[in-house]
Amino acid sequence: MPERNISLSPRKEDIRNKNSVVTPAVQFDLDQIKAHFYENLNDVRKQFDIADKLFSEGKTDEAQNIWRSQVVFVEGLMDFYLHEISKYALVKMFKGEWDKTDKYNNFMIPMSTVELGLRNPESTEWLFDRINKRFSREVYMSGEALRQQLSLIGMNYDDICKNAFPKEKGKNYIPGSDRLKMIYQRRNQIAHQSDRIHETAEKEAIDKKTVESYINTIRLFVEEIHSNAAQKEQ
């Protein structure tokens, strides 16, 4: 009986299934990016109807869980907006339609992507695809991450916060950066600790008014970023 060959053969690399289909990344304009944000925001707001019904039926714990989920969702939709506006901005800089930033000039791109660009000088799809793959792995929710990402696309985090949340006479002023930090910390407590406080293991209470203020804070922050982007178009 012939012996069976059980020796290891070299592993084949970079072999794709010929039947697999790679969906190209779509380049959206500013109006479409803003529309995506508001579609997501409306989806989050619709959850209030469910929470209101549960609360009216005396199911307080269930209602609070809906409110908690809204905090996580609203942070996520802000993050997605930052991804979309960042991809848009970098392509605009590449085309010379927006001023280039220092961070743009130092943006790292693999040589394989550079070669692809040289072979397709009339297109920006190769660049957009690379940016999309890079940004899809990143998260922009902490204050420092927001600061760095806005700097990349030529915007100042402190100015955005200041303009989005101006001081009002007769009201206690909470800086925009502190508001965003508060939402980010609560989001992490909900997502990673089931909203339980480490010291007591008890769940922190939450109400509709708090969630509404969080959602409004995210909306104002994104609207100010979008306003800055629109001004660059002019």
mmCIF file of C-alpha atoms in Angstrom:
data_model
loop_
_atom_site.group_PDB
_atom_site.id
_atom_site.type_symbol
_atom_site.label_atom_id
_atom_site.label_comp_id
_atom_site.label_asym_id
_atom_site.label_seq_id
_atom_site.Cartn_x
_atom_site.Cartn_y
_atom_site.Cartn_z
ATOM 1 C CA MET A 1 0.000 0.000 0.000
ATOM 2 C CA PRO A 2 1.585 3.332 -1.050
ATOM 3 C CA GLU A 3 2.433 5.692 1.757
ATOM 4 C CA ARG A 4 0.313 8.819 2.082
ATOM 5 C CA ASN A 5 2.203 12.108 1.747
ATOM 6 C CA ILE A 6 1.608 14.029 4.961
ATOM 7 C CA SER A 7 4.397 16.590 4.561
ATOM 8 C CA LEU A 8 3.439 20.230 4.883
ATOM 9 C CA SER A 9 3.263 22.240 1.683
ATOM 10 C CA PRO A 10 3.911 26.006 1.547
ATOM 11 C CA ARG A 11 0.857 28.092 2.477
ATOM 12 C CA LYS A 12 -0.583 29.997 -0.429
ATOM 13 C CA GLU A 13 -1.034 33.662 0.348
ATOM 14 C CA ASP A 14 -2.965 36.561 -1.210
ATOM 15 C CA ILE A 15 -5.380 34.127 -2.874
ATOM 16 C CA ARG A 16 -8.918 35.440 -3.158
ATOM 17 C CA ASN A 17 -12.052 33.563 -3.976
ATOM 18 C CA LYS A 18 -12.696 34.306 -7.626
ATOM 19 C CA ASN A 19 -16.411 34.491 -6.922
ATOM 20 C CA SER A 20 -16.057 37.055 -4.114
ATOM 21 C CA VAL A 21 -17.271 40.562 -4.868
ATOM 22 C CA VAL A 22 -15.548 43.585 -3.330
ATOM 23 C CA THR A 23 -17.968 46.484 -2.894
ATOM 24 C CA PRO A 24 -16.219 49.773 -3.689
ATOM 25 C CA ALA A 25 -16.512 52.571 -1.147
ATOM 26 C CA VAL A 26 -18.985 55.270 -2.196
ATOM 27 C CA GLN A 27 -17.912 58.904 -2.102
ATOM 28 C CA PHE A 28 -20.804 60.967 -0.724
ATOM 29 C CA ASP A 29 -21.182 64.753 -0.963
ATOM 30 C CA LEU A 30 -21.812 67.074 1.993
ATOM 31 C CA ASP A 31 -25.599 67.006 1.683
ATOM 32 C CA GLN A 32 -25.622 63.213 1.653
ATOM 33 C CA ILE A 33 -23.297 63.022 4.670
ATOM 34 C CA LYS A 34 -25.569 65.380 6.603
ATOM 35 C CA ALA A 35 -28.617 63.362 5.533
ATOM 36 C CA HIS A 36 -27.013 60.161 6.848
ATOM 37 C CA PHE A 37 -26.466 61.834 10.205
ATOM 38 C CA TYR A 38 -30.076 62.971 10.517
ATOM 39 C CA GLU A 39 -31.426 59.615 9.373
ATOM 40 C CA ASN A 40 -29.418 57.982 12.160
ATOM 41 C CA LEU A 41 -30.451 60.671 14.645
ATOM 42 C CA ASN A 42 -34.134 60.186 13.849
ATOM 43 C CA ASP A 43 -33.744 56.431 14.353
ATOM 44 C CA VAL A 44 -32.330 57.095 17.823
ATOM 45 C CA ARG A 45 -35.110 59.542 18.674
ATOM 46 C CA LYS A 46 -37.812 57.061 17.656
ATOM 47 C CA GLN A 47 -36.740 54.938 20.616
ATOM 48 C CA PHE A 48 -38.300 57.547 22.912
ATOM 49 C CA ASP A 49 -41.742 56.320 21.837
ATOM 50 C CA ILE A 50 -40.940 52.817 23.084
ATOM 51 C CA ALA A 51 -39.438 54.116 26.337
ATOM 52 C CA ASP A 52 -42.417 56.426 26.953
ATOM 53 C CA LYS A 53 -44.834 53.524 26.577
ATOM 54 C CA LEU A 54 -42.850 51.315 28.929
ATOM 55 C CA PHE A 55 -42.524 54.110 31.479
ATOM 56 C CA SER A 56 -46.286 54.818 31.366
ATOM 57 C CA GLU A 57 -46.909 51.139 32.094
ATOM 58 C CA GLY A 58 -44.722 51.309 35.183
ATOM 59 C CA LYS A 59 -41.881 49.377 33.562
ATOM 60 C CA THR A 60 -39.218 51.820 34.727
ATOM 61 C CA ASP A 61 -36.233 49.481 34.441
ATOM 62 C CA GLU A 62 -37.147 48.586 30.860
ATOM 63 C CA ALA A 63 -37.571 52.258 29.947
ATOM 64 C CA GLN A 64 -34.188 53.110 31.448
ATOM 65 C CA ASN A 65 -32.552 50.388 29.384
ATOM 66 C CA ILE A 66 -33.957 52.000 26.225
ATOM 67 C CA TRP A 67 -32.570 55.369 27.330
ATOM 68 C CA ARG A 68 -29.186 53.782 27.993
ATOM 69 C CA SER A 69 -29.134 52.254 24.525
ATOM 70 C CA GLN A 70 -29.826 55.689 23.042
ATOM 71 C CA VAL A 71 -26.691 57.065 24.697
ATOM 72 C CA VAL A 72 -24.588 54.351 23.081
ATOM 73 C CA PHE A 73 -26.267 54.847 19.706
ATOM 74 C CA VAL A 74 -25.913 58.630 19.636
ATOM 75 C CA GLU A 75 -22.183 58.371 20.334
ATOM 76 C CA GLY A 76 -21.907 55.841 17.511
ATOM 77 C CA LEU A 77 -23.668 58.035 14.989
ATOM 78 C CA MET A 78 -21.352 60.944 15.849
ATOM 79 C CA ASP A 79 -18.406 58.622 15.259
ATOM 80 C CA PHE A 80 -19.809 57.541 11.898
ATOM 81 C CA TYR A 81 -20.312 61.176 10.893
ATOM 82 C CA LEU A 82 -16.662 61.915 11.709
ATOM 83 C CA HIS A 83 -15.616 59.007 9.491
ATOM 84 C CA GLU A 84 -17.663 60.283 6.563
ATOM 85 C CA ILE A 85 -16.634 63.933 6.836
ATOM 86 C CA SER A 86 -12.969 62.957 7.283
ATOM 87 C CA LYS A 87 -12.935 60.842 4.115
ATOM 88 C CA TYR A 88 -14.608 63.673 2.235
ATOM 89 C CA ALA A 89 -12.138 66.254 3.538
ATOM 90 C CA LEU A 90 -8.988 64.293 2.683
ATOM 91 C CA VAL A 91 -10.093 63.746 -0.901
ATOM 92 C CA LYS A 92 -10.855 67.479 -1.158
ATOM 93 C CA MET A 93 -7.350 68.268 0.085
ATOM 94 C CA PHE A 94 -5.841 65.820 -2.383
ATOM 95 C CA LYS A 95 -7.686 67.584 -5.209
ATOM 96 C CA GLY A 96 -6.458 70.967 -3.970
ATOM 97 C CA GLU A 97 -9.998 72.135 -3.186
ATOM 98 C CA TRP A 98 -9.378 72.445 0.571
ATOM 99 C CA ASP A 99 -6.261 73.797 2.251
ATOM 100 C CA LYS A 100 -3.906 70.986 3.195
ATOM 101 C CA THR A 101 -3.107 70.526 6.881
ATOM 102 C CA ASP A 102 0.178 69.393 8.442
ATOM 103 C CA LYS A 103 -1.480 66.143 9.461
ATOM 104 C CA TYR A 104 -2.639 65.617 5.885
ATOM 105 C CA ASN A 105 0.906 66.137 4.613
ATOM 106 C CA ASN A 106 2.134 63.487 7.042
ATOM 107 C CA PHE A 107 -0.672 61.006 6.364
ATOM 108 C CA MET A 108 0.883 57.574 5.824
ATOM 109 C CA ILE A 109 -0.056 55.594 2.698
ATOM 110 C CA PRO A 110 1.423 52.198 1.698
ATOM 111 C CA MET A 111 3.621 52.121 -1.391
ATOM 112 C CA SER A 112 1.224 49.655 -3.028
ATOM 113 C CA THR A 113 -1.478 52.325 -2.841
ATOM 114 C CA VAL A 114 0.894 54.981 -4.205
ATOM 115 C CA GLU A 115 1.690 52.735 -7.173
ATOM 116 C CA LEU A 116 -2.010 52.230 -7.790
ATOM 117 C CA GLY A 117 -2.502 55.987 -7.765
ATOM 118 C CA LEU A 118 0.311 56.518 -10.249
ATOM 119 C CA ARG A 119 -1.333 54.017 -12.583
ATOM 120 C CA ASN A 120 -4.682 55.818 -12.242
ATOM 121 C CA PRO A 121 -3.857 59.557 -12.119
ATOM 122 C CA GLU A 122 -7.312 60.547 -13.373
ATOM 123 C CA SER A 123 -9.107 58.882 -10.437
ATOM 124 C CA THR A 124 -9.341 59.339 -6.666
ATOM 125 C CA GLU A 125 -11.041 56.000 -6.013
ATOM 126 C CA TRP A 126 -7.744 54.355 -5.046
ATOM 127 C CA LEU A 127 -7.149 57.059 -2.413
ATOM 128 C CA PHE A 128 -10.700 56.992 -1.101
ATOM 129 C CA ASP A 129 -10.600 53.230 -0.797
ATOM 130 C CA ARG A 130 -7.369 53.381 1.224
ATOM 131 C CA ILE A 131 -8.717 56.138 3.492
ATOM 132 C CA ASN A 132 -11.936 54.212 3.992
ATOM 133 C CA LYS A 133 -10.075 51.070 5.062
ATOM 134 C CA ARG A 134 -7.865 53.034 7.446
ATOM 135 C CA PHE A 135 -10.638 55.049 9.088
ATOM 136 C CA SER A 136 -12.991 52.070 9.400
ATOM 137 C CA ARG A 137 -10.638 50.673 12.063
ATOM 138 C CA GLU A 138 -10.500 53.888 14.090
ATOM 139 C CA VAL A 139 -12.837 55.368 16.704
ATOM 140 C CA TYR A 140 -13.364 59.088 17.306
ATOM 141 C CA MET A 141 -15.330 59.468 20.525
ATOM 142 C CA SER A 142 -12.850 60.566 23.200
ATOM 143 C CA GLY A 143 -11.907 64.214 23.486
ATOM 144 C CA GLU A 144 -8.351 63.628 22.304
ATOM 145 C CA ALA A 145 -9.470 61.516 19.344
ATOM 146 C CA LEU A 146 -11.917 64.230 18.317
ATOM 147 C CA ARG A 147 -9.226 66.874 18.654
ATOM 148 C CA GLN A 148 -6.752 64.942 16.502
ATOM 149 C CA GLN A 149 -9.258 64.043 13.807
ATOM 150 C CA LEU A 150 -10.602 67.580 13.492
ATOM 151 C CA SER A 151 -7.025 68.844 13.267
ATOM 152 C CA LEU A 152 -6.439 66.447 10.376
ATOM 153 C CA ILE A 153 -9.292 67.989 8.393
ATOM 154 C CA GLY A 154 -8.374 71.588 9.222
ATOM 155 C CA MET A 155 -10.711 72.332 12.124
ATOM 156 C CA ASN A 156 -9.980 73.361 15.700
ATOM 157 C CA TYR A 157 -11.707 71.284 18.373
ATOM 158 C CA ASP A 158 -11.829 74.112 20.918
ATOM 159 C CA ASP A 159 -13.295 76.548 18.382
ATOM 160 C CA ILE A 160 -15.909 74.027 17.295
ATOM 161 C CA CYS A 161 -16.946 73.486 20.924
ATOM 162 C CA LYS A 162 -16.980 77.206 21.677
ATOM 163 C CA ASN A 163 -19.171 78.049 18.673
ATOM 164 C CA ALA A 164 -21.481 75.071 19.119
ATOM 165 C CA PHE A 165 -22.067 75.846 22.808
ATOM 166 C CA PRO A 166 -21.871 79.628 23.384
ATOM 167 C CA LYS A 167 -22.271 81.108 26.837
ATOM 168 C CA GLU A 168 -25.772 82.271 27.727
ATOM 169 C CA LYS A 169 -26.460 84.980 30.285
ATOM 170 C CA GLY A 170 -28.131 83.815 33.453
ATOM 171 C CA LYS A 171 -27.342 80.152 32.877
ATOM 172 C CA ASN A 172 -24.665 77.928 34.322
ATOM 173 C CA TYR A 173 -22.146 77.386 31.556
ATOM 174 C CA ILE A 174 -20.721 73.952 30.850
ATOM 175 C CA PRO A 175 -17.992 74.022 28.157
ATOM 176 C CA GLY A 176 -18.681 71.910 25.102
ATOM 177 C CA SER A 177 -15.617 69.765 25.674
ATOM 178 C CA ASP A 178 -16.893 68.914 29.173
ATOM 179 C CA ARG A 179 -20.323 68.027 27.806
ATOM 180 C CA LEU A 180 -18.839 65.687 25.222
ATOM 181 C CA LYS A 181 -16.549 64.128 27.814
ATOM 182 C CA MET A 182 -19.517 63.513 30.096
ATOM 183 C CA ILE A 183 -21.441 61.722 27.334
ATOM 184 C CA TYR A 184 -18.387 59.674 26.362
ATOM 185 C CA GLN A 185 -17.798 58.557 29.940
ATOM 186 C CA ARG A 186 -21.457 57.624 30.420
ATOM 187 C CA ARG A 187 -21.428 55.747 27.116
ATOM 188 C CA ASN A 188 -18.432 53.707 28.289
ATOM 189 C CA GLN A 189 -20.063 53.010 31.646
ATOM 190 C CA ILE A 190 -23.165 51.723 29.850
ATOM 191 C CA ALA A 191 -21.360 49.756 27.138
ATOM 192 C CA HIS A 192 -18.641 48.216 29.308
ATOM 193 C CA GLN A 193 -20.140 48.095 32.802
ATOM 194 C CA SER A 194 -23.888 47.692 32.169
ATOM 195 C CA ASP A 195 -24.096 51.228 33.613
ATOM 196 C CA ARG A 196 -23.041 49.934 37.006
ATOM 197 C CA ILE A 197 -20.885 52.008 39.334
ATOM 198 C CA HIS A 198 -17.649 50.221 40.235
ATOM 199 C CA GLU A 199 -17.733 51.177 43.898
ATOM 200 C CA THR A 200 -21.249 49.874 44.614
ATOM 201 C CA ALA A 201 -22.094 47.655 41.604
ATOM 202 C CA GLU A 202 -25.429 49.489 41.489
ATOM 203 C CA LYS A 203 -26.867 50.786 38.226
ATOM 204 C CA GLU A 204 -26.778 54.541 37.830
ATOM 205 C CA ALA A 205 -30.206 56.056 37.288
ATOM 206 C CA ILE A 206 -31.006 57.685 33.954
ATOM 207 C CA ASP A 207 -34.002 59.677 32.693
ATOM 208 C CA LYS A 208 -35.414 60.953 29.415
ATOM 209 C CA LYS A 209 -34.357 64.558 30.049
ATOM 210 C CA THR A 210 -30.700 63.530 30.420
ATOM 211 C CA VAL A 211 -30.750 61.532 27.194
ATOM 212 C CA GLU A 212 -32.454 64.392 25.331
ATOM 213 C CA SER A 213 -29.680 66.744 26.459
ATOM 214 C CA TYR A 214 -27.039 64.245 25.293
ATOM 215 C CA ILE A 215 -28.657 63.921 21.882
ATOM 216 C CA ASN A 216 -28.942 67.694 21.530
ATOM 217 C CA THR A 217 -25.281 68.118 22.469
ATOM 218 C CA ILE A 218 -24.163 65.676 19.781
ATOM 219 C CA ARG A 219 -26.455 67.351 17.227
ATOM 220 C CA LEU A 220 -25.079 70.841 17.906
ATOM 221 C CA PHE A 221 -21.495 69.579 17.776
ATOM 222 C CA VAL A 222 -21.993 67.856 14.414
ATOM 223 C CA GLU A 223 -23.887 70.823 12.974
ATOM 224 C CA GLU A 224 -20.976 73.132 13.813
ATOM 225 C CA ILE A 225 -18.503 70.777 12.132
ATOM 226 C CA HIS A 226 -20.745 70.602 9.085
ATOM 227 C CA SER A 227 -21.052 74.380 8.982
ATOM 228 C CA ASN A 228 -17.255 74.646 8.929
ATOM 229 C CA ALA A 229 -17.079 72.121 6.093
ATOM 230 C CA ALA A 230 -19.660 74.079 4.092
ATOM 231 C CA GLN A 231 -17.637 77.278 4.576
ATOM 232 C CA LYS A 232 -14.557 75.545 3.166
ATOM 233 C CA GLU A 233 -16.556 74.730 0.038
ATOM 234 C CA GLN A 234 -17.015 78.443 -0.565
#
